[in-house]
mmCIF file of C-alpha atoms in Angstrom:
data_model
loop_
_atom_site.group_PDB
_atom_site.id
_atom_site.type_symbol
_atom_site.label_atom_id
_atom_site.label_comp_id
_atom_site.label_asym_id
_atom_site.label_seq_id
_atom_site.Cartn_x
_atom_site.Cartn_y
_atom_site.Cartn_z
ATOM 1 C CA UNK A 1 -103.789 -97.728 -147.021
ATOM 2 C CA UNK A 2 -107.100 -100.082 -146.085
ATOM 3 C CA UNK A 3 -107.382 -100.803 -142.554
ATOM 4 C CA UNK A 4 -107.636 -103.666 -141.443
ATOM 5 C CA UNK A 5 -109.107 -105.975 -138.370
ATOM 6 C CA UNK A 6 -105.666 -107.790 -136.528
ATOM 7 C CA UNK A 7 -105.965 -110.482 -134.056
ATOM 8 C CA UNK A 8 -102.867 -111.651 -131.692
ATOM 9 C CA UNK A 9 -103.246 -114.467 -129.672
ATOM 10 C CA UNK A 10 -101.513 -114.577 -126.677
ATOM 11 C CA UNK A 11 -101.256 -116.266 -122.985
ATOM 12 C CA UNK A 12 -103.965 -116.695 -121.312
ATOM 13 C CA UNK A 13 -103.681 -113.838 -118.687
ATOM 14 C CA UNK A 14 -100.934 -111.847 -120.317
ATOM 15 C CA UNK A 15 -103.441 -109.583 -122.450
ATOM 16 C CA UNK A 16 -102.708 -106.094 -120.586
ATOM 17 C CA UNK A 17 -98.865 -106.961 -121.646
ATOM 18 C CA UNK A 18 -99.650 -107.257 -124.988
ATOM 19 C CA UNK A 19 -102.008 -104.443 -125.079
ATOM 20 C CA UNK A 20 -99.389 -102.009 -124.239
ATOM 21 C CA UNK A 21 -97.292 -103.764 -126.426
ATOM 22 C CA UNK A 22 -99.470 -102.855 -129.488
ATOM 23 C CA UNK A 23 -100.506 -99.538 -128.213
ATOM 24 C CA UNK A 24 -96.493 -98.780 -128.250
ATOM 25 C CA UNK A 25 -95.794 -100.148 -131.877
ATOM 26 C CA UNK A 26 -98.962 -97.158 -132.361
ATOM 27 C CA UNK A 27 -102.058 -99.257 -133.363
ATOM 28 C CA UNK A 28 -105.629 -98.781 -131.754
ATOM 29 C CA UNK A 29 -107.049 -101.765 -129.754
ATOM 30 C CA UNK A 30 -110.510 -102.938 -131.130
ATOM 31 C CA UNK A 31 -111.168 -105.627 -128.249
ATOM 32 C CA UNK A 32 -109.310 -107.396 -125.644
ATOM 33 C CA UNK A 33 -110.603 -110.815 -124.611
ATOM 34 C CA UNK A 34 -109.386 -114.345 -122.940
ATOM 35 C CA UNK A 35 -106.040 -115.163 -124.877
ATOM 36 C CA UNK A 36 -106.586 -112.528 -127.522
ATOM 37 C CA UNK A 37 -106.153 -109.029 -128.518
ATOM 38 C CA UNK A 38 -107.984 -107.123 -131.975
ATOM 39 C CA UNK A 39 -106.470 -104.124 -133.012
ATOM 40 C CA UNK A 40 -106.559 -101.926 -136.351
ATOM 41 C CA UNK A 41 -103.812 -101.731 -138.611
ATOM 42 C CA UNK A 42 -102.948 -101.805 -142.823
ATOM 43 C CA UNK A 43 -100.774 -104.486 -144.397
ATOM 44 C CA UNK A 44 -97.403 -102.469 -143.093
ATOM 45 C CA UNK A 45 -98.568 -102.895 -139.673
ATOM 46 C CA UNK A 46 -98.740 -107.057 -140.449
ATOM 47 C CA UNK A 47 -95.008 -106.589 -140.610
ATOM 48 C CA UNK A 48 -94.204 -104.197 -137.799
ATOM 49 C CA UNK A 49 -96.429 -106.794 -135.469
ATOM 50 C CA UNK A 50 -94.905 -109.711 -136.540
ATOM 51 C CA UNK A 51 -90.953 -108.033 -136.365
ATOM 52 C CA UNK A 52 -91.841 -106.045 -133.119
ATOM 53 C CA UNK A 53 -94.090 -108.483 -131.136
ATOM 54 C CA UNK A 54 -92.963 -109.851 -127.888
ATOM 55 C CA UNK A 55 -95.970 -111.651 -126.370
ATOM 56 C CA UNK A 56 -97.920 -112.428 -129.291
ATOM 57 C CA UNK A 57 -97.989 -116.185 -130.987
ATOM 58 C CA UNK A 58 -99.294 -114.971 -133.949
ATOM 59 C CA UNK A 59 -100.718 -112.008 -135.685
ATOM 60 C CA UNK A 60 -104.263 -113.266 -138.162
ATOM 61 C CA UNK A 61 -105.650 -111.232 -140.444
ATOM 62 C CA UNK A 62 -109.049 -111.236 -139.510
ATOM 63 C CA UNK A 63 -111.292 -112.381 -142.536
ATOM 64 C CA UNK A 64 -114.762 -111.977 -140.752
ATOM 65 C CA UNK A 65 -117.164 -112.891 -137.505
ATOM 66 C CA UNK A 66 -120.814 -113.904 -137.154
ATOM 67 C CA UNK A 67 -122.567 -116.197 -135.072
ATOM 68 C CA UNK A 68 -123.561 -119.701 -136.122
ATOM 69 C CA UNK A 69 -125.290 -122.336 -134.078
ATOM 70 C CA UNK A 70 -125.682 -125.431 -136.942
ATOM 71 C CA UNK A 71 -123.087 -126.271 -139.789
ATOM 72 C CA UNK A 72 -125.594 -125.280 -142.241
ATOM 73 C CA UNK A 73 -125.311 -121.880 -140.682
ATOM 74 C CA UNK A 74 -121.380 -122.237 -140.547
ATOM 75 C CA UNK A 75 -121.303 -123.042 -144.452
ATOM 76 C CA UNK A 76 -123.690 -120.379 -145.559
ATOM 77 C CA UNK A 77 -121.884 -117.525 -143.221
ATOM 78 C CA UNK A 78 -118.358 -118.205 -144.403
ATOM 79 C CA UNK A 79 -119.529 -118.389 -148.012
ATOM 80 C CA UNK A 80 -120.602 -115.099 -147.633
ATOM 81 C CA UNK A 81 -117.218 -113.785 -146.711
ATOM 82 C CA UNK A 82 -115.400 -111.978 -149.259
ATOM 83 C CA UNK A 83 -112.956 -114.553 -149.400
ATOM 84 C CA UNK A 84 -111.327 -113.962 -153.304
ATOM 85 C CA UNK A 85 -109.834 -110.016 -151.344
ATOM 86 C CA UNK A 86 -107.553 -112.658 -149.588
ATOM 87 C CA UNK A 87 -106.988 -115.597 -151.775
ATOM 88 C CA UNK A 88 -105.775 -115.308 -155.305
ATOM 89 C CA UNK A 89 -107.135 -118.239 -158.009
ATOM 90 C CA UNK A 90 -104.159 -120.051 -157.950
ATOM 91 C CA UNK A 91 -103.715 -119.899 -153.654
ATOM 92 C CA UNK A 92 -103.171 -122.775 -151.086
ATOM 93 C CA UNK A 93 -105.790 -122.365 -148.756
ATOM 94 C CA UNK A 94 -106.749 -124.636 -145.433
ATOM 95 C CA UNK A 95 -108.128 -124.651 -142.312
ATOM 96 C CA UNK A 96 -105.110 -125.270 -139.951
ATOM 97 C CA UNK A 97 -106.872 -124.783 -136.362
ATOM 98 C CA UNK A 98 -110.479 -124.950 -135.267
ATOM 99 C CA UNK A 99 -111.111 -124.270 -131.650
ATOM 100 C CA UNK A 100 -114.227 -124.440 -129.886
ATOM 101 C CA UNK A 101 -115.669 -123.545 -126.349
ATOM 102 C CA UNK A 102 -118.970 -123.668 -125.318
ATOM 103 C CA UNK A 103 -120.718 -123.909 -128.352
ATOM 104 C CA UNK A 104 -122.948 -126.246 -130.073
ATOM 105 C CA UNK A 105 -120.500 -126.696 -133.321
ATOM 106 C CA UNK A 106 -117.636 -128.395 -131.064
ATOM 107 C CA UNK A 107 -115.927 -130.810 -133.639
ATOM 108 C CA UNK A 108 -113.051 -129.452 -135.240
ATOM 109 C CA UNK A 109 -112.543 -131.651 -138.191
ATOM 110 C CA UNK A 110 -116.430 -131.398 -138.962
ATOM 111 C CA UNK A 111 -115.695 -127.432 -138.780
ATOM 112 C CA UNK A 112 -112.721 -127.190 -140.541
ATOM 113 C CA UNK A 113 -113.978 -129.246 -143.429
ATOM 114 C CA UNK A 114 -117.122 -127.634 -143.757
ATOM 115 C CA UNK A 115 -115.524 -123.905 -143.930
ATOM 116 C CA UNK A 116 -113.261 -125.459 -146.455
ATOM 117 C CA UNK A 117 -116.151 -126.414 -148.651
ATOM 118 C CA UNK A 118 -117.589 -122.991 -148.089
ATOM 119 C CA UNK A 119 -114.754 -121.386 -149.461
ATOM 120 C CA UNK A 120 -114.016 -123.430 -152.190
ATOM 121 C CA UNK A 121 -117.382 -122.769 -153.425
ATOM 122 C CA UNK A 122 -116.999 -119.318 -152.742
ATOM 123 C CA UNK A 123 -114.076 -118.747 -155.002
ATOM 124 C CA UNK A 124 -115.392 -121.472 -157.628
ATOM 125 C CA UNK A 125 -118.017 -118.667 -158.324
ATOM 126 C CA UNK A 126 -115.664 -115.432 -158.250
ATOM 127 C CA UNK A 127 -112.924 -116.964 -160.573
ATOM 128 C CA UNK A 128 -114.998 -119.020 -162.810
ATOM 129 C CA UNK A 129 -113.016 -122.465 -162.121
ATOM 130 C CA UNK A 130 -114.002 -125.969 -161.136
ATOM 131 C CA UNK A 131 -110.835 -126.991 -160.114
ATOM 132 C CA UNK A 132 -107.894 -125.035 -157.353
ATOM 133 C CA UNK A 133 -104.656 -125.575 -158.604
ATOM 134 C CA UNK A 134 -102.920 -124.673 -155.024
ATOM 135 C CA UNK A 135 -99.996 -123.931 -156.480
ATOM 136 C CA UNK A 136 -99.321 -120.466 -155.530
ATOM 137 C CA UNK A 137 -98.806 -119.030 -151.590
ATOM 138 C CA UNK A 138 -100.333 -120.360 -148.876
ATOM 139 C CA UNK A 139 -103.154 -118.629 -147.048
ATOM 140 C CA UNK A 140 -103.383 -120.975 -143.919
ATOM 141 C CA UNK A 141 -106.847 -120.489 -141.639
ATOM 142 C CA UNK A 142 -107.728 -120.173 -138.128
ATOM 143 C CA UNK A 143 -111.179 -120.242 -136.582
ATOM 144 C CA UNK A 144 -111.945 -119.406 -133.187
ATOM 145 C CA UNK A 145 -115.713 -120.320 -131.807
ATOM 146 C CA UNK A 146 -116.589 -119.331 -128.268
ATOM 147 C CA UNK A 147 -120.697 -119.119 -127.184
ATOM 148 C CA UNK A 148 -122.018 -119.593 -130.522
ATOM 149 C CA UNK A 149 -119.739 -116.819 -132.212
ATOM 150 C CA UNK A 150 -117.312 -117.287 -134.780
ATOM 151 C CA UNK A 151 -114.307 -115.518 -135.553
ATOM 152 C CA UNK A 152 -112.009 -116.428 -138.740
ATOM 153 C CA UNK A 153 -108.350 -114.821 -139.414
ATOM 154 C CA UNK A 154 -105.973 -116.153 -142.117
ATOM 155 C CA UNK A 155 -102.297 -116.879 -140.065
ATOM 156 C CA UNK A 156 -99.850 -114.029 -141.302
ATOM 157 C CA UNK A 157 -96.886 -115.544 -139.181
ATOM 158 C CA UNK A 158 -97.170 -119.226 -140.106
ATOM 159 C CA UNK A 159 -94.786 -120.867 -137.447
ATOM 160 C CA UNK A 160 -95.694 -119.170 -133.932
ATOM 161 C CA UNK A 161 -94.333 -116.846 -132.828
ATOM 162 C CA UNK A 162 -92.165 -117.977 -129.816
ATOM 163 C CA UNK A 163 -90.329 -119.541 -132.963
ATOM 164 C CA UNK A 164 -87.290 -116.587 -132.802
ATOM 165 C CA UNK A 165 -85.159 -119.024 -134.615
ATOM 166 C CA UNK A 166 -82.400 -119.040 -131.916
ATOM 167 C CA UNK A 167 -83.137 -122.021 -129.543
ATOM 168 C CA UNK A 168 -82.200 -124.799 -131.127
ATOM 169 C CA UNK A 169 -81.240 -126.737 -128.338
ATOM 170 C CA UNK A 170 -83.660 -127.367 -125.053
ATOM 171 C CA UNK A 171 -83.541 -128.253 -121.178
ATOM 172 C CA UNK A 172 -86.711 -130.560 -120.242
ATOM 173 C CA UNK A 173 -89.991 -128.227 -119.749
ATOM 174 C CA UNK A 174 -88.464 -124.931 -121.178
ATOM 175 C CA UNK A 175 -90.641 -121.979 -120.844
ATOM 176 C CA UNK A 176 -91.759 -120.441 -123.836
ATOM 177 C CA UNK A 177 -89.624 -117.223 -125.794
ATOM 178 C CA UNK A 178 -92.960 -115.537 -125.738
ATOM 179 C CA UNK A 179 -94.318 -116.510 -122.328
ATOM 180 C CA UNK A 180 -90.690 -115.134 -120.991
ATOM 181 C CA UNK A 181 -90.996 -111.819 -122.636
ATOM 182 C CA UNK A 182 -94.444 -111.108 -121.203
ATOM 183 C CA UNK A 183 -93.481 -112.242 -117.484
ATOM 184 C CA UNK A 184 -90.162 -109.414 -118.018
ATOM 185 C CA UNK A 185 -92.552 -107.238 -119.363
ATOM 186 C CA UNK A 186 -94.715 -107.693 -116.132
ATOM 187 C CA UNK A 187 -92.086 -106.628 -113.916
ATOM 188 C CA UNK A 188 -90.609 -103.246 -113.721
ATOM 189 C CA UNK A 189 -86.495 -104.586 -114.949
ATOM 190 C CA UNK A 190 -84.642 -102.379 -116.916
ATOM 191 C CA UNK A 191 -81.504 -103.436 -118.788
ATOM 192 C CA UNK A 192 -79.540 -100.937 -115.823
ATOM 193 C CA UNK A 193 -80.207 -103.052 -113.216
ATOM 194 C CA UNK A 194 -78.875 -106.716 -112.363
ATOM 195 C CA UNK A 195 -81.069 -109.958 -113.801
ATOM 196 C CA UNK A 196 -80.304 -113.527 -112.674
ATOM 197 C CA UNK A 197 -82.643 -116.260 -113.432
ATOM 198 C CA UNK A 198 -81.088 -119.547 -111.027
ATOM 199 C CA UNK A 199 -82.669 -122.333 -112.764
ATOM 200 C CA UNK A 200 -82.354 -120.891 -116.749
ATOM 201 C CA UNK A 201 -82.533 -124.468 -118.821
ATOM 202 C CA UNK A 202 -81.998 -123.262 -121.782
ATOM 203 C CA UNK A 203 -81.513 -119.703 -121.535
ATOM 204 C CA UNK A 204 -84.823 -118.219 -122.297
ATOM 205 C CA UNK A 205 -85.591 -115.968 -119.649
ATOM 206 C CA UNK A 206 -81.429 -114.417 -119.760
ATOM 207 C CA UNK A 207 -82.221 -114.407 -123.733
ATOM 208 C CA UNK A 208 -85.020 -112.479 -124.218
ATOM 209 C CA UNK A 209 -83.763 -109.542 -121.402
ATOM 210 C CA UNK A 210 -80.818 -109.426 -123.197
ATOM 211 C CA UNK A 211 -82.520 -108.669 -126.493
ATOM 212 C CA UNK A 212 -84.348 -106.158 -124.775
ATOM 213 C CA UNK A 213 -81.537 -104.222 -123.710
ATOM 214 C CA UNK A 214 -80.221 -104.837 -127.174
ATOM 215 C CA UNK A 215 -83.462 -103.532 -128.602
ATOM 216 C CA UNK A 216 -82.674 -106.628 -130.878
ATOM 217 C CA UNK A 217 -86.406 -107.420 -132.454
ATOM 218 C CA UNK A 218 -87.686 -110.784 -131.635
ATOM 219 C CA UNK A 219 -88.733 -111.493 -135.304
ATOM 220 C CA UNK A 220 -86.036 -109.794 -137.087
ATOM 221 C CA UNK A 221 -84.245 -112.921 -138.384
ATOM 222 C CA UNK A 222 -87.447 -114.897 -139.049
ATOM 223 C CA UNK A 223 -89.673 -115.628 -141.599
ATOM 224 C CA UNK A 224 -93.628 -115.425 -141.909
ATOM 225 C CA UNK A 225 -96.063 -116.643 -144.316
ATOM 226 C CA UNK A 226 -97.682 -113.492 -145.254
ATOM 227 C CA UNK A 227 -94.197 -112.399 -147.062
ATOM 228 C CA UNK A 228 -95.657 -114.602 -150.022
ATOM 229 C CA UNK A 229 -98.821 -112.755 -149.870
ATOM 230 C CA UNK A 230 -97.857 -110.281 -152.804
ATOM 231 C CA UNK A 231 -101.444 -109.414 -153.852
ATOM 232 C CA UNK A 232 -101.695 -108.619 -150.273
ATOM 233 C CA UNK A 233 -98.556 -106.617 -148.734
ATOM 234 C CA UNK A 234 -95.874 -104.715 -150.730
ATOM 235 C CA UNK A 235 -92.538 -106.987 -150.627
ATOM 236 C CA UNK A 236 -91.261 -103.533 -149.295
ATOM 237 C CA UNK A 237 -93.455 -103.377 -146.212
ATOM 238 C CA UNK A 238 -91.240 -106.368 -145.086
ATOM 239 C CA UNK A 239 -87.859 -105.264 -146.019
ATOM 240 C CA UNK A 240 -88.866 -101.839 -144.625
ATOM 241 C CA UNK A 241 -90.083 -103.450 -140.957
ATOM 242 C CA UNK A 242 -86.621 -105.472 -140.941
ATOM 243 C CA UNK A 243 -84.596 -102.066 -141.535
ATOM 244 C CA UNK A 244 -86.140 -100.716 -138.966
ATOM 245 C CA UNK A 245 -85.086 -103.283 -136.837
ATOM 246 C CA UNK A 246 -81.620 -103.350 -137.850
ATOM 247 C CA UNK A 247 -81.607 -99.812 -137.180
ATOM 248 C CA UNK A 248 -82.660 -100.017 -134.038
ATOM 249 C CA UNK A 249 -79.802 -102.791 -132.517
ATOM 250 C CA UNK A 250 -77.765 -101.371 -129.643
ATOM 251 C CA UNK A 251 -75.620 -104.386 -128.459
ATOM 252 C CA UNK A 252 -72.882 -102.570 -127.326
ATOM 253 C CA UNK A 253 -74.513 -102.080 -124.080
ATOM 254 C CA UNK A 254 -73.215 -103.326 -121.219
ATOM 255 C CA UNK A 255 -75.396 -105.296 -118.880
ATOM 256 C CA UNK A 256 -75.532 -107.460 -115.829
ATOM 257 C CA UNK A 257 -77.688 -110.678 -116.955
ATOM 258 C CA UNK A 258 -76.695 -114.407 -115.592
ATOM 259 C CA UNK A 259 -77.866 -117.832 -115.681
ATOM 260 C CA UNK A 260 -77.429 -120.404 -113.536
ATOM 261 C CA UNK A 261 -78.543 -123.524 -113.514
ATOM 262 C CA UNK A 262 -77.348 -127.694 -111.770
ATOM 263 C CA UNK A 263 -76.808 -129.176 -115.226
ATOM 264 C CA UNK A 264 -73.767 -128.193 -117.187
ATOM 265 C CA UNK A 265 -74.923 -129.897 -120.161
ATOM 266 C CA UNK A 266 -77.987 -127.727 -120.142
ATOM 267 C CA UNK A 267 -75.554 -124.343 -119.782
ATOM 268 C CA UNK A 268 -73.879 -125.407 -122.609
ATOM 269 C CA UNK A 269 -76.899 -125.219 -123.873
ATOM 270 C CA UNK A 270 -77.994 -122.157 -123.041
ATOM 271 C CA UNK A 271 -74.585 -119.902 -124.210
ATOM 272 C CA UNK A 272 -75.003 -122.059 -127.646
ATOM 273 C CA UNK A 273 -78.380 -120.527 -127.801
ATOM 274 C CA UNK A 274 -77.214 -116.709 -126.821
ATOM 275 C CA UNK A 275 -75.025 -117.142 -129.474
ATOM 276 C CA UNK A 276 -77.457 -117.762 -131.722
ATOM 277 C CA UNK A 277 -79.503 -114.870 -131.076
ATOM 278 C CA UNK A 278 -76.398 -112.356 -131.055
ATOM 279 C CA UNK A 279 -76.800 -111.905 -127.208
ATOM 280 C CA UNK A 280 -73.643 -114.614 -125.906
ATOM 281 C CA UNK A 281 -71.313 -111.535 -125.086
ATOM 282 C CA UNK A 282 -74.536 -110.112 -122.486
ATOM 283 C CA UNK A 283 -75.034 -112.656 -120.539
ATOM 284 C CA UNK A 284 -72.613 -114.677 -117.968
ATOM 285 C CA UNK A 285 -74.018 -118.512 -117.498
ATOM 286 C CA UNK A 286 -72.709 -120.485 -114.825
ATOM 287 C CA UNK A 287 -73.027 -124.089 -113.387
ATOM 288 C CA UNK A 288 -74.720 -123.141 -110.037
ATOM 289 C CA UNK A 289 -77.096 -124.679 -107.836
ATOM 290 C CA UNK A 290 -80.028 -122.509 -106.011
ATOM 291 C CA UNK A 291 -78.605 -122.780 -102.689
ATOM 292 C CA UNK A 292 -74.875 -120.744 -103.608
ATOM 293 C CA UNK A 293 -77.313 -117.906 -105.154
ATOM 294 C CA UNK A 294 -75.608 -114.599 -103.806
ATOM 295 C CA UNK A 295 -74.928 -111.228 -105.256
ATOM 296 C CA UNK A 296 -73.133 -108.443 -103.740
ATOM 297 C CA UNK A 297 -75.054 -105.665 -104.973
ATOM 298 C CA UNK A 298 -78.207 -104.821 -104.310
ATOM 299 C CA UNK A 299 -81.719 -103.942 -105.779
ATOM 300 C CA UNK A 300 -81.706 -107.145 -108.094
ATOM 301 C CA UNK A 301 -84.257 -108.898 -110.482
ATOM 302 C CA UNK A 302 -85.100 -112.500 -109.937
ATOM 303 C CA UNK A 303 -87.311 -114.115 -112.866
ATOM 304 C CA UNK A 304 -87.296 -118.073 -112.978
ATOM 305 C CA UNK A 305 -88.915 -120.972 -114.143
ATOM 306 C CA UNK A 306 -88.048 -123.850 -111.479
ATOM 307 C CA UNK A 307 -88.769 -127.007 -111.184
ATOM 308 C CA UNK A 308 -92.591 -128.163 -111.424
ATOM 309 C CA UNK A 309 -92.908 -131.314 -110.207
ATOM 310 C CA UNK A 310 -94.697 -132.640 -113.167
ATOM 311 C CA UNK A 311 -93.607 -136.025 -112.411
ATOM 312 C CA UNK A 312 -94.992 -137.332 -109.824
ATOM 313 C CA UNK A 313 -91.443 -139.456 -108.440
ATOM 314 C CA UNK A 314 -90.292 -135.558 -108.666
ATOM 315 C CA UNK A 315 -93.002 -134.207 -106.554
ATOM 316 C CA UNK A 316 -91.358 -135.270 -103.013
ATOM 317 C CA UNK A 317 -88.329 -133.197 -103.926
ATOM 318 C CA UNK A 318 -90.494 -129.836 -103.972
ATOM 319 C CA UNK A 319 -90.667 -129.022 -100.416
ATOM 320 C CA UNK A 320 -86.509 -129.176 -100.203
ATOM 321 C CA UNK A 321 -86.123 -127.083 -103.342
ATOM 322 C CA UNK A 322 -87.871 -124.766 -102.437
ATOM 323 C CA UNK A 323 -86.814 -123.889 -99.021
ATOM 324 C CA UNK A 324 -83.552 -123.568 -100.917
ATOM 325 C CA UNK A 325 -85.366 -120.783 -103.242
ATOM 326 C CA UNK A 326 -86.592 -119.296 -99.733
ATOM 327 C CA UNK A 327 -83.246 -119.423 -98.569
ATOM 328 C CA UNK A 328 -81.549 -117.372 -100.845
ATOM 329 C CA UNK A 329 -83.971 -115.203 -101.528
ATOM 330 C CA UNK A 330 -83.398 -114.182 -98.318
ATOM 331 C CA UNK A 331 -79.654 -113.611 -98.709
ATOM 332 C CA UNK A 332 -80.985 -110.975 -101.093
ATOM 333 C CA UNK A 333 -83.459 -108.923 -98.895
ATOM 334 C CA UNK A 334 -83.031 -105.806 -101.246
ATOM 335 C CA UNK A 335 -84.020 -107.613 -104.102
ATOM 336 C CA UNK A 336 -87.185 -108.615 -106.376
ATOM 337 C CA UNK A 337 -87.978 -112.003 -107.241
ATOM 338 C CA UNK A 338 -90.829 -113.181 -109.876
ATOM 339 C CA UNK A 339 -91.510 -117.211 -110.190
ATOM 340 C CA UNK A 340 -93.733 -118.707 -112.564
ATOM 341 C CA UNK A 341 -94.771 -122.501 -111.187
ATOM 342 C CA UNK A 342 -97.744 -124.654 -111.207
ATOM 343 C CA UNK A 343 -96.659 -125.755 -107.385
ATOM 344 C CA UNK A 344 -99.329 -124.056 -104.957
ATOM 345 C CA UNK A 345 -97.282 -124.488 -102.271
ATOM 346 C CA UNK A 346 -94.513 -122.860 -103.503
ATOM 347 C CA UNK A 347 -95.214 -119.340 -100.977
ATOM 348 C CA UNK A 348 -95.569 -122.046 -97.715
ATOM 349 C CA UNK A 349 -91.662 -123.198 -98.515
ATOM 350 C CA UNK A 350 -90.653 -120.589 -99.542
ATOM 351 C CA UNK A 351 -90.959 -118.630 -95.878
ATOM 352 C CA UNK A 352 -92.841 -115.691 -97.035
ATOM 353 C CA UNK A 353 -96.165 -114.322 -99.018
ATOM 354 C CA UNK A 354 -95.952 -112.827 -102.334
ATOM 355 C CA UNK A 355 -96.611 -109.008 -103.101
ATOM 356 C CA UNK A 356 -98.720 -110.075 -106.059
ATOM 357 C CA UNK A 357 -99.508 -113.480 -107.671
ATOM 358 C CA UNK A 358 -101.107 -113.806 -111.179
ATOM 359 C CA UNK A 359 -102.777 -116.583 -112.531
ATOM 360 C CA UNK A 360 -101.497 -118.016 -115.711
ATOM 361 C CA UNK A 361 -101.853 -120.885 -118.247
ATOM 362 C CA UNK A 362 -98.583 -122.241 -119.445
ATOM 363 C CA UNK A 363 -100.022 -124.670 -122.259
ATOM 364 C CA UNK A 364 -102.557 -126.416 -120.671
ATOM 365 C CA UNK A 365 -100.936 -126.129 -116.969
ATOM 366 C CA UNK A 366 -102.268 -123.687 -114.331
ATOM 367 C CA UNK A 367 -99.207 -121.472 -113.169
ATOM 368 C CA UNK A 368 -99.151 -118.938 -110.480
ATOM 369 C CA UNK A 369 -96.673 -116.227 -111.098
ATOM 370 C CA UNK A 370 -95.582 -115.283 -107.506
ATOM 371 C CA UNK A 371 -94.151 -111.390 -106.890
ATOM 372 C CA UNK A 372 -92.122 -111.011 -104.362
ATOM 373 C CA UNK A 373 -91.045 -106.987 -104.675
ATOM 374 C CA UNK A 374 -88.019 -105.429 -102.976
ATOM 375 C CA UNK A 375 -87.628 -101.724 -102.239
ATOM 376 C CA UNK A 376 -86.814 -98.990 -104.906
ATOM 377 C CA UNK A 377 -83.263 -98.400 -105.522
ATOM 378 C CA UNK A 378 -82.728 -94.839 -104.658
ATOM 379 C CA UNK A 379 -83.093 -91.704 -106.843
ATOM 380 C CA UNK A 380 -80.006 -90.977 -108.998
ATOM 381 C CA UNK A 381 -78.519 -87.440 -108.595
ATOM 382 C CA UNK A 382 -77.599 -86.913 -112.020
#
């Protein structure tokens, strides 16, 4: 099968996770760089990355790269692309995304409509028409430009994605399915040991662990735009990646995952959401504040997403909350806790300095992802 160039975006700071990630599903990195990771692969691995995936928002076929300084440059150089190997005469084509830092091309509707022209004219030549039809699949088209160099990848997923198609329902300022994967990934959990996440919204954090222990893929009940792309990848490539999937489901396990949170709307919420990704039965939610956070045993997980402070009326309540945070964190000296906030002061209420902190962008927000690790549970005599 022809190899192929994949991109996968991801979270800024979360490419190592990803990484290994790919390097498990068996593909060989190309590059690693800010938000993004290349890697080789044929049209079956389009499907095994999309299915598989954790931390990735998308996987893009990657179409071509050269460096381009004036939009008669940018025209000319994406003309030259062998577009009609992607893009059948009767395809949808369209430059969804342009994004641009630190280069002299910085307008994305200038770029997007000028690589649009460039491949129109492109195909015009190969297939001998005047006029696109756009009736068949759609071929949607990203273009990254950072220092002058552009890279171009046609969107296999379509929707991102942190889309898993179970969270229907959401607390204010959820964290993203795909930003919660990576941040369990970070930390050494594993579905034998106790999870609780104390402020869990909408269940994201409890949700993707538990399909983790399930082995339950995160894009296994999903769809993508590349299924449509039949002159590109076999309708069997997807069927096949799905199987595999299937296959794969434990969720008989049992586990010890909870979710707490102050809002009993919001946990109603949250077990409406496990249901929806299969995972209801794994996970206990509760109506609990912070401050009655206890566990009996010992050699716990910790991963939460609390409050912000985004608002500004909600800032003076920071200091308070998180003493409470510091407070039971210390009821649970044996214990590892991870928090992901944008609040810098979070270590000063807390009581105590983390292990590790990790600089992340949630969106647009700076976040510092504060470890706090507890001893090693002792060897098991098997």
């Amino acid at each position: 099968m022809e190899m192929m160039e994949l991109i996968a975006p991801c979270h800024f700071g979360l490419e190592a996770v990803l990484k290994r990630e790919i390097t498990d599903l068996g593909y060989e990195i190309s590059s690693v760089e800010d938000g993004r990771v290349t890697f080789y692969g044929d049209a079956q691995a389009i499907c095994l990355a999309n299915v598989f995936l954790r931390s990735a928002e998308r996987i893009l076929l990657k179409a071509g790269e050269f460096h381009a300084e004036t939009f008669d440059e940018l025209f000319e150089q994406t003309k030259a692309l062998p577009w009609e190997r992607y893009i059948p005469r009767d395809g949808k084509f369209w430059v969804t995304k342009a994004a641009s830092i630190k280069s002299r091309l910085f307008s994305p509707s200038d770029i997007q409509s000028i690589m649009k022209k460039a491949i129109v004219e492109r195909l015009k030549a190969k297939y001998g028409i005047t006029w696109f039809e756009e009736t068949g699949a759609q071929y949607p088209i990203r273009v990254f430009l950072r220092k002058d160099e552009v890279v171009i990848g046609l969107d296999t997923s379509g929707e991102s994605l942190h889309k898993r198609g179970y969270r229907k329902l959401t607390a204010k300022a959820p964290i993203s399915e795909t930003l919660a994967s990576a941040l369990i990934l970070l930390t050494p959990w594993k579905k034998d040991r106790i999870l609780v996440d104390p402020f869990c919204g909408s269940g994201t954090f409890p949700i993707e662990a538990a399909m983790m222990a399930a082995n339950i893929a995160p894009g296994m009940s999903r769809s993508f735009t590349a299924e449509t792309w039949t002159n590109l990848i076999p309708k069997k490539y997807w069927y096949g990646a799905v199987e595999e999937a299937q296959d794969l489901v434990d969720d008989q396990i049992e586990v010890d995952i909870q979710g707490y949170d102050i809002d009993g709307e919001v946990i109603k919420a949250a077990r409406e959401n496990a249901r929806l990704a299969g995972v209801d039965h794994l996970i206990h939610f509760q109506k609990r504040p912070v401050s009655e956070l206890n566990h009996p045993k010992k050699y716990g997980f910790v991963i939460t997403n609390p409050p912000y402070g985004e608002r500004i009326e909600d800032k003076e309540n920071l200091p308070g909350l998180y003493r409470e945070i510091g407070a039971a964190f210390s009821r649970l000296d044996s214990w590892s806790e991870y928090i992901i906030t944008s609040y810098d002061q979070a270590e000063t209420y807390i009581g105590k300095k983390a292990d590790k902190n990790r600089k992340i962008y949630n969106g647009m927000i700076k976040t510092y992802y504060y470890q706090f690790l507890g001893p090693r549970p002792p060897r098991r005599n098997d």
